CSV table of C-alpha atoms and ligand atoms in Angstrom, one decimal:
chain,number,residue,atom,x,y,z
A,1,UNK,CA,-1.3,98.1,64.8
A,2,UNK,CA,2.2,98.6,66.2
A,3,UNK,CA,5.6,97.2,65.5
A,4,UNK,CA,6.8,95.3,68.6
A,5,UNK,CA,10.1,93.7,67.5
A,6,UNK,CA,12.7,93.8,64.7
A,7,UNK,CA,15.1,91.0,64.1
A,8,UNK,CA,18.1,90.8,61.7
A,9,UNK,CA,19.9,87.7,60.5
A,10,UNK,CA,22.7,87.1,58.0
A,11,UNK,CA,22.7,84.5,55.3
A,12,UNK,CA,25.5,83.5,52.8
A,13,UNK,CA,24.4,82.3,49.4
A,14,UNK,CA,26.8,80.7,46.9
A,15,UNK,CA,26.4,81.3,43.2
A,16,UNK,CA,26.2,78.4,40.8
A,17,UNK,CA,29.5,79.7,39.2
A,18,UNK,CA,31.8,82.7,39.4
A,19,UNK,CA,29.9,85.7,38.1
A,20,UNK,CA,32.0,88.2,36.2
A,21,UNK,CA,30.8,91.7,35.2
A,22,UNK,CA,32.8,94.7,34.1
A,23,UNK,CA,33.0,95.9,37.7
A,24,UNK,CA,34.5,92.7,39.0
A,25,UNK,CA,33.9,88.9,39.8
A,26,UNK,CA,32.2,87.2,42.7
A,27,UNK,CA,31.2,83.6,43.8
A,28,UNK,CA,28.9,84.4,46.7
A,29,UNK,CA,26.8,87.1,48.4
A,30,UNK,CA,26.2,87.7,52.0
A,31,UNK,CA,22.7,89.3,52.7
A,32,UNK,CA,20.8,90.4,55.7
A,33,UNK,CA,17.2,89.2,56.4
A,34,UNK,CA,14.9,91.2,58.6
A,35,UNK,CA,11.8,90.1,60.4
A,36,UNK,CA,9.3,92.7,61.7
A,37,UNK,CA,6.6,91.6,64.2
A,38,UNK,CA,3.5,93.4,65.2
A,39,UNK,CA,1.0,93.4,68.1
A,40,UNK,CA,-1.6,91.9,65.9
A,41,UNK,CA,0.5,88.7,65.4
A,42,UNK,CA,1.6,89.5,61.8
A,43,UNK,CA,5.3,89.2,60.7
A,44,UNK,CA,6.8,90.7,57.7
A,45,UNK,CA,10.0,89.6,55.9
A,46,UNK,CA,12.6,91.6,54.0
A,47,UNK,CA,16.1,91.2,52.6
A,48,UNK,CA,19.1,93.4,52.0
A,49,UNK,CA,21.8,92.6,49.4
A,50,UNK,CA,24.3,95.4,49.8
A,51,UNK,CA,27.1,96.2,47.4
A,52,UNK,CA,30.0,98.6,47.9
A,53,UNK,CA,30.4,98.9,44.1
A,54,UNK,CA,26.8,99.7,43.3
A,55,UNK,CA,24.6,100.6,46.2
A,56,UNK,CA,27.7,101.9,48.2
A,57,UNK,CA,26.7,100.1,51.3
A,58,UNK,CA,27.8,96.8,53.0
A,59,UNK,CA,26.7,94.4,55.8
A,60,UNK,CA,28.7,96.5,58.2
A,61,UNK,CA,27.1,99.8,57.2
A,62,UNK,CA,23.7,98.3,57.0
A,63,UNK,CA,24.0,97.0,60.6
A,64,UNK,CA,25.2,100.4,61.7
A,65,UNK,CA,22.1,102.0,60.0
A,66,UNK,CA,19.8,99.5,61.6
A,67,UNK,CA,21.2,100.3,65.0
A,68,UNK,CA,19.7,103.8,64.4
A,69,UNK,CA,16.6,102.8,62.5
A,70,UNK,CA,15.2,99.7,64.3
A,71,UNK,CA,14.7,101.5,67.8
A,72,UNK,CA,12.7,104.3,65.9
A,73,UNK,CA,10.4,101.6,64.4
A,74,UNK,CA,9.3,100.0,67.7
A,75,UNK,CA,5.8,101.2,68.5
A,76,UNK,CA,5.2,102.7,64.9
A,77,UNK,CA,2.2,101.7,62.9
A,78,UNK,CA,3.7,99.8,59.9
A,79,UNK,CA,0.9,101.0,57.5
A,80,UNK,CA,2.4,104.5,57.8
A,81,UNK,CA,4.9,103.8,55.0
A,82,UNK,CA,5.3,107.5,54.1
A,83,UNK,CA,6.2,108.5,57.7
A,84,UNK,CA,8.5,105.4,57.9
A,85,UNK,CA,10.5,106.6,54.9
A,86,UNK,CA,10.7,110.0,56.5
A,87,UNK,CA,12.4,108.3,59.4
A,88,UNK,CA,14.7,106.4,56.9
A,89,UNK,CA,15.9,109.8,55.4
A,90,UNK,CA,17.4,110.7,58.9
A,91,UNK,CA,20.1,108.0,58.2
A,92,UNK,CA,22.4,108.6,55.3
A,93,UNK,CA,22.6,106.1,52.4
A,94,UNK,CA,22.2,102.4,53.1
A,95,UNK,CA,19.4,101.9,50.5
A,96,UNK,CA,19.7,98.0,50.8
A,97,UNK,CA,18.7,97.8,54.5
A,98,UNK,CA,16.0,100.4,53.9
A,99,UNK,CA,14.7,98.2,51.0
A,100,UNK,CA,14.6,95.3,53.4
A,101,UNK,CA,12.6,97.1,56.0
A,102,UNK,CA,10.3,98.6,53.3
A,103,UNK,CA,9.4,95.2,51.9
A,104,UNK,CA,8.9,93.6,55.3
A,105,UNK,CA,6.5,96.6,56.1
A,106,UNK,CA,4.7,96.0,52.7
A,107,UNK,CA,4.5,92.2,53.6
A,108,UNK,CA,2.7,93.2,56.9
A,109,UNK,CA,0.4,95.7,55.1
A,110,UNK,CA,-0.7,93.1,52.5
A,111,UNK,CA,-1.3,90.6,55.3
A,112,UNK,CA,-3.3,93.1,57.3
A,113,UNK,CA,-5.4,94.0,54.1
A,114,UNK,CA,-5.8,90.4,53.0
A,115,UNK,CA,-4.2,91.3,49.6
A,116,UNK,CA,-1.0,90.3,47.8
A,117,UNK,CA,1.4,93.3,47.6
A,118,UNK,CA,1.0,93.6,43.8
A,119,UNK,CA,-2.8,94.2,44.1
A,120,UNK,CA,-2.1,96.9,46.9
A,121,UNK,CA,0.4,98.6,44.5
A,122,UNK,CA,-1.6,98.7,41.3
A,123,UNK,CA,-2.4,95.1,40.3
A,124,UNK,CA,-1.7,95.8,36.5
A,125,UNK,CA,-0.7,92.2,35.4
A,126,UNK,CA,-0.7,88.6,36.6
A,127,UNK,CA,2.7,87.5,35.4
A,128,UNK,CA,6.0,88.8,33.8
A,129,UNK,CA,8.7,87.3,31.7
A,130,UNK,CA,12.2,87.5,33.0
A,131,UNK,CA,15.5,87.5,31.2
A,132,UNK,CA,18.4,85.4,32.4
A,133,UNK,CA,21.9,86.9,32.7
A,134,UNK,CA,25.1,85.5,31.3
A,135,UNK,CA,28.3,86.8,32.9
A,136,UNK,CA,31.5,87.7,31.0
A,137,UNK,CA,33.3,84.8,29.5
A,138,UNK,CA,34.9,84.0,26.2
A,139,UNK,CA,32.6,84.4,23.2
A,140,UNK,CA,32.5,80.6,22.7
A,141,UNK,CA,31.6,80.0,26.4
A,142,UNK,CA,28.9,82.6,26.4
A,143,UNK,CA,27.4,81.2,23.2
A,144,UNK,CA,27.3,77.7,24.9
A,145,UNK,CA,25.7,79.1,28.0
A,146,UNK,CA,23.1,80.9,25.8
A,147,UNK,CA,22.1,77.7,24.0
A,148,UNK,CA,21.7,75.9,27.4
A,149,UNK,CA,19.5,78.6,28.8
A,150,UNK,CA,17.3,78.8,25.7
A,151,UNK,CA,16.9,75.0,25.9
A,152,UNK,CA,15.7,75.5,29.5
A,153,UNK,CA,12.9,77.9,28.2
A,154,UNK,CA,14.4,81.4,28.4
A,155,UNK,CA,13.4,83.7,25.5
A,156,UNK,CA,15.4,86.7,26.7
A,157,UNK,CA,19.1,86.8,27.4
A,158,UNK,CA,21.1,89.5,29.2
A,159,UNK,CA,24.8,89.5,28.2
A,160,UNK,CA,27.3,91.1,30.4
A,161,UNK,CA,29.9,93.0,28.4
A,162,UNK,CA,32.2,96.1,28.9
A,163,UNK,CA,35.7,94.8,29.2
A,164,UNK,CA,37.1,95.2,25.7
A,165,UNK,CA,35.1,96.7,22.9
A,166,UNK,CA,36.4,94.4,20.1
A,167,UNK,CA,35.9,91.2,22.3
A,168,UNK,CA,32.4,92.6,23.4
A,169,UNK,CA,31.3,92.7,19.7
A,170,UNK,CA,32.6,89.1,19.3
A,171,UNK,CA,30.7,88.0,22.4
A,172,UNK,CA,27.4,89.5,21.1
A,173,UNK,CA,28.0,88.0,17.6
A,174,UNK,CA,28.8,84.5,18.9
A,175,UNK,CA,25.6,84.5,21.1
A,176,UNK,CA,23.3,85.8,18.2
A,177,UNK,CA,24.8,83.3,15.8
A,178,UNK,CA,24.2,80.4,18.3
A,179,UNK,CA,20.6,81.1,19.4
A,180,UNK,CA,19.1,82.2,16.1
A,181,UNK,CA,16.7,85.2,15.5
A,182,UNK,CA,13.8,84.5,17.8
A,183,UNK,CA,15.5,85.1,21.1
A,184,UNK,CA,15.7,88.6,22.5
A,185,UNK,CA,19.1,89.8,23.5
A,186,UNK,CA,20.0,92.7,26.0
A,187,UNK,CA,23.4,93.8,26.8
A,188,UNK,CA,24.9,95.4,30.0
A,189,UNK,CA,28.2,97.1,29.8
A,190,UNK,CA,28.2,98.1,33.6
A,191,UNK,CA,30.0,101.4,32.8
A,192,UNK,CA,32.8,99.6,31.0
A,193,UNK,CA,33.0,101.7,27.9
A,194,UNK,CA,34.0,105.3,27.1
A,195,UNK,CA,31.5,107.5,25.2
A,196,UNK,CA,33.4,106.9,22.0
A,197,UNK,CA,33.8,103.1,22.5
A,198,UNK,CA,30.0,102.8,23.4
A,199,UNK,CA,29.0,104.6,20.1
A,200,UNK,CA,31.3,102.5,18.1
A,201,UNK,CA,30.3,99.2,19.6
A,202,UNK,CA,26.6,99.9,19.5
A,203,UNK,CA,26.7,100.8,15.9
A,204,UNK,CA,28.7,97.6,15.1
A,205,UNK,CA,26.3,95.2,17.0
A,206,UNK,CA,23.0,96.9,15.7
A,207,UNK,CA,22.9,94.2,13.0
A,208,UNK,CA,22.6,91.5,15.7
A,209,UNK,CA,19.2,92.8,16.8
A,210,UNK,CA,20.0,94.1,20.3
A,211,UNK,CA,16.9,95.1,22.3
A,212,UNK,CA,18.7,97.6,24.5
A,213,UNK,CA,22.1,98.5,26.1
A,214,UNK,CA,22.3,99.0,29.8
A,215,UNK,CA,24.7,101.5,31.4
A,216,UNK,CA,27.2,101.9,28.5
A,217,UNK,CA,29.3,104.5,30.4
A,218,UNK,CA,30.4,105.7,33.9
A,219,UNK,CA,27.4,106.2,36.4
A,220,UNK,CA,28.2,109.8,36.9
A,221,UNK,CA,28.5,110.8,33.2
A,222,UNK,CA,24.8,111.5,32.4
A,223,UNK,CA,25.9,114.0,29.7
A,224,UNK,CA,28.1,111.3,28.2
A,225,UNK,CA,25.2,108.9,28.3
A,226,UNK,CA,23.0,111.4,26.5
A,227,UNK,CA,25.5,111.6,23.8
A,228,UNK,CA,25.6,107.8,23.4
A,229,UNK,CA,21.9,107.8,23.3
A,230,UNK,CA,21.8,110.4,20.5
A,231,UNK,CA,24.1,108.4,18.3
A,232,UNK,CA,23.2,104.8,19.2
A,233,UNK,CA,20.8,102.9,17.0
A,234,UNK,CA,20.0,100.7,20.0
A,235,UNK,CA,17.9,102.1,23.0
A,236,UNK,CA,20.0,103.0,26.1
A,237,UNK,CA,19.1,102.0,29.7
A,238,UNK,CA,20.4,103.7,32.8
A,239,UNK,CA,21.2,101.4,35.8
A,240,UNK,CA,24.0,102.6,38.0
A,241,UNK,CA,23.2,106.2,37.0
A,242,UNK,CA,19.8,106.2,38.6
A,243,UNK,CA,19.4,105.1,42.2
A,244,UNK,CA,16.4,107.1,43.3
A,245,UNK,CA,13.7,109.5,42.3
A,246,UNK,CA,16.0,112.5,42.3
A,247,UNK,CA,18.4,110.7,39.9
A,248,UNK,CA,15.5,110.0,37.7
A,249,UNK,CA,14.7,113.7,37.5
A,250,UNK,CA,18.3,114.5,36.6
A,251,UNK,CA,18.2,111.8,33.8
A,252,UNK,CA,14.9,113.1,32.4
A,253,UNK,CA,16.2,116.7,32.3
A,254,UNK,CA,19.3,115.5,30.3
A,255,UNK,CA,17.3,113.1,28.1
A,256,UNK,CA,20.1,110.6,28.9
A,257,UNK,CA,18.3,107.3,28.5
A,258,UNK,CA,15.3,105.5,26.9
A,259,UNK,CA,14.7,103.1,29.9
A,260,UNK,CA,15.6,103.1,33.6
A,261,UNK,CA,16.4,100.1,35.6
A,262,UNK,CA,14.7,100.1,39.0
A,263,UNK,CA,16.3,98.1,41.7
A,264,UNK,CA,14.9,97.8,45.2
A,265,UNK,CA,18.4,97.7,46.6
A,266,UNK,CA,19.4,101.0,44.8
A,267,UNK,CA,16.4,103.0,45.7
A,268,UNK,CA,15.5,101.8,49.3
A,269,UNK,CA,12.3,99.8,48.6
A,270,UNK,CA,9.0,99.6,46.9
A,271,UNK,CA,7.8,103.1,48.1
A,272,UNK,CA,10.7,104.9,46.3
A,273,UNK,CA,10.5,102.5,43.4
A,274,UNK,CA,7.0,103.7,42.6
A,275,UNK,CA,8.1,107.3,42.7
A,276,UNK,CA,10.9,106.5,40.1
A,277,UNK,CA,8.4,104.7,37.9
A,278,UNK,CA,5.9,107.6,38.0
A,279,UNK,CA,8.7,110.1,37.0
A,280,UNK,CA,9.8,107.9,34.2
A,281,UNK,CA,6.3,107.1,32.9
A,282,UNK,CA,5.4,110.9,32.9
A,283,UNK,CA,8.5,111.5,30.8
A,284,UNK,CA,7.9,108.8,28.4
A,285,UNK,CA,10.7,106.5,29.7
A,286,UNK,CA,10.0,102.8,30.2
A,287,UNK,CA,11.3,100.8,33.2
A,288,UNK,CA,13.0,97.6,33.9
A,289,UNK,CA,13.0,95.9,37.2
A,290,UNK,CA,16.4,94.5,38.0
A,291,UNK,CA,18.2,92.8,41.0
A,292,UNK,CA,21.5,92.4,42.7
A,293,UNK,CA,22.4,89.0,44.3
A,294,UNK,CA,19.2,88.6,46.2
A,295,UNK,CA,17.5,85.4,47.3
A,296,UNK,CA,14.0,84.7,46.4
A,297,UNK,CA,12.8,87.0,49.3
A,298,UNK,CA,13.7,90.3,47.6
A,299,UNK,CA,13.1,88.8,44.1
A,300,UNK,CA,9.5,88.1,45.2
A,301,UNK,CA,9.1,91.7,46.3
A,302,UNK,CA,10.5,92.7,42.8
A,303,UNK,CA,8.0,90.5,41.0
A,304,UNK,CA,5.1,92.1,43.0
A,305,UNK,CA,6.3,95.5,41.9
A,306,UNK,CA,6.6,94.4,38.2
A,307,UNK,CA,3.2,92.9,38.3
A,308,UNK,CA,1.8,96.2,39.9
A,309,UNK,CA,3.0,98.8,37.5
A,310,UNK,CA,2.3,99.2,33.8
A,311,UNK,CA,5.5,101.1,33.2
A,312,UNK,CA,7.7,98.2,34.1
A,313,UNK,CA,7.8,96.4,30.7
A,314,UNK,CA,11.2,94.7,31.2
A,315,UNK,CA,12.1,92.2,33.8
A,316,UNK,CA,15.6,91.1,34.9
A,317,UNK,CA,14.7,89.2,38.2
A,318,UNK,CA,17.0,86.2,37.9
A,319,UNK,CA,19.5,86.3,40.9
A,320,UNK,CA,17.7,83.5,42.8
A,321,UNK,CA,18.0,81.4,39.7
A,322,UNK,CA,21.8,82.0,39.6
A,323,UNK,CA,22.2,81.2,43.3
A,324,UNK,CA,23.1,77.7,44.3
A,325,UNK,CA,21.5,78.2,47.8
A,326,UNK,CA,18.0,79.5,48.5
A,327,UNK,CA,16.7,80.6,51.8
A,328,UNK,CA,13.0,80.5,51.0
A,329,UNK,CA,11.5,77.1,51.9
A,330,UNK,CA,8.0,77.7,50.7
A,331,UNK,CA,6.0,80.3,48.8
A,332,UNK,CA,7.3,83.4,47.1
A,333,UNK,CA,8.0,84.0,43.4
A,334,UNK,CA,7.8,81.1,41.1
A,335,UNK,CA,9.4,80.4,37.7
A,336,UNK,CA,7.9,78.4,34.9
A,337,UNK,CA,10.0,78.5,31.8
A,338,UNK,CA,10.8,82.2,31.9
A,339,UNK,CA,7.5,83.3,33.4
A,340,UNK,CA,7.5,84.6,36.9
A,341,UNK,CA,4.4,84.8,39.1
A,342,UNK,CA,3.7,85.3,42.8
A,343,UNK,CA,1.1,83.3,44.9
A,344,UNK,CA,-2.4,84.9,45.3
A,345,UNK,CA,-1.7,85.1,49.1
A,346,UNK,CA,-1.7,88.1,51.4
A,347,UNK,CA,1.5,90.2,51.6
A,348,UNK,CA,4.6,88.9,49.7
A,349,UNK,CA,3.3,85.3,49.9
A,350,UNK,CA,6.4,83.8,51.4
A,351,UNK,CA,5.3,81.0,53.6
A,352,UNK,CA,8.6,79.7,55.2
A,353,UNK,CA,12.3,80.3,55.4
A,354,UNK,CA,15.0,77.7,55.8
A,355,UNK,CA,15.7,78.9,59.3
A,356,UNK,CA,18.8,76.8,59.8
A,357,UNK,CA,20.5,78.9,57.1
A,358,UNK,CA,20.0,82.1,59.0
A,359,UNK,CA,22.7,83.4,61.5
A,360,UNK,CA,20.9,85.5,64.2
A,361,UNK,CA,22.6,88.9,64.7
A,362,UNK,CA,20.4,91.1,66.9
A,363,UNK,CA,16.9,91.8,68.1
A,364,UNK,CA,15.2,95.1,69.1
A,365,UNK,CA,11.9,95.2,71.1
B,401,MG,MG1,22.9,96.6,35.2
């Protein structure tokens, strides 16, 4: 089997409401969709959701990277995923577009094998419970949003915090008071606190039964995060601090977190994600699978990974639920209450896209 054609399209997705985190606020996302064709009639789909703030890439840099990578892929056997990632390493950064190409390649491999991607990668479970994220607002507004989401069937809430330590404590208290004791609450400070603030807040909110705290301090302060972990009664999860397998090794050496959040957009796809999970599992660190602002295309790839690997025990795959627009017309990951599943179909199981939403950019053949 050989790759005969690579196409890239742009799509803009509006959020249901302005989404605010400690790093900034946004109301929409512009993503790239790739389609990879083969000489055996199979087509694979992938998606990139670049972010200057987190993955340090953008639509512009992704397209520059694709100008270099796409011609190299023509004629290559898409099942040679290890070789393809060797080609990827010749282009600096741009993990988001590499993730898009990687998931399209896995889509093709699954179709060729007649297996869903999660069965190719490990097939550990058949469904996974996701949390749902609440952006930063006033304590009262966040409590109201929390009640609405619990009524919709979500049993795990992820609260964005990290703007002001005292207000953050109020936000967490307001949500816990409004949803009662049966709902799991995770918090994500997106690097918003100093080491001292993080230790202080986490000791104050421990009484509200917080499952874990994501990225309390700056991404490049692993030593600081290790100090927070040592003095926090709440487990610490690294997100922005760990992009790829090499970062995971550094984190393990410094014993800086209890959990690592894997995102396809940070690490460059399923292939690297498995390496991160292997390192973490061997070091006794659990994984979460998270997301950026992806549509259901990349979310579907994330659900496949979560279902494949035992070490991914937490799931934060909710961006398609927060988006007002959706590019998948048929197939892909489903949601029932807070349970995500993928179709038992070959590849990613995405049957059709809303083609009229896609803006064609370029084709290589
Ligand atoms: Mg995070």
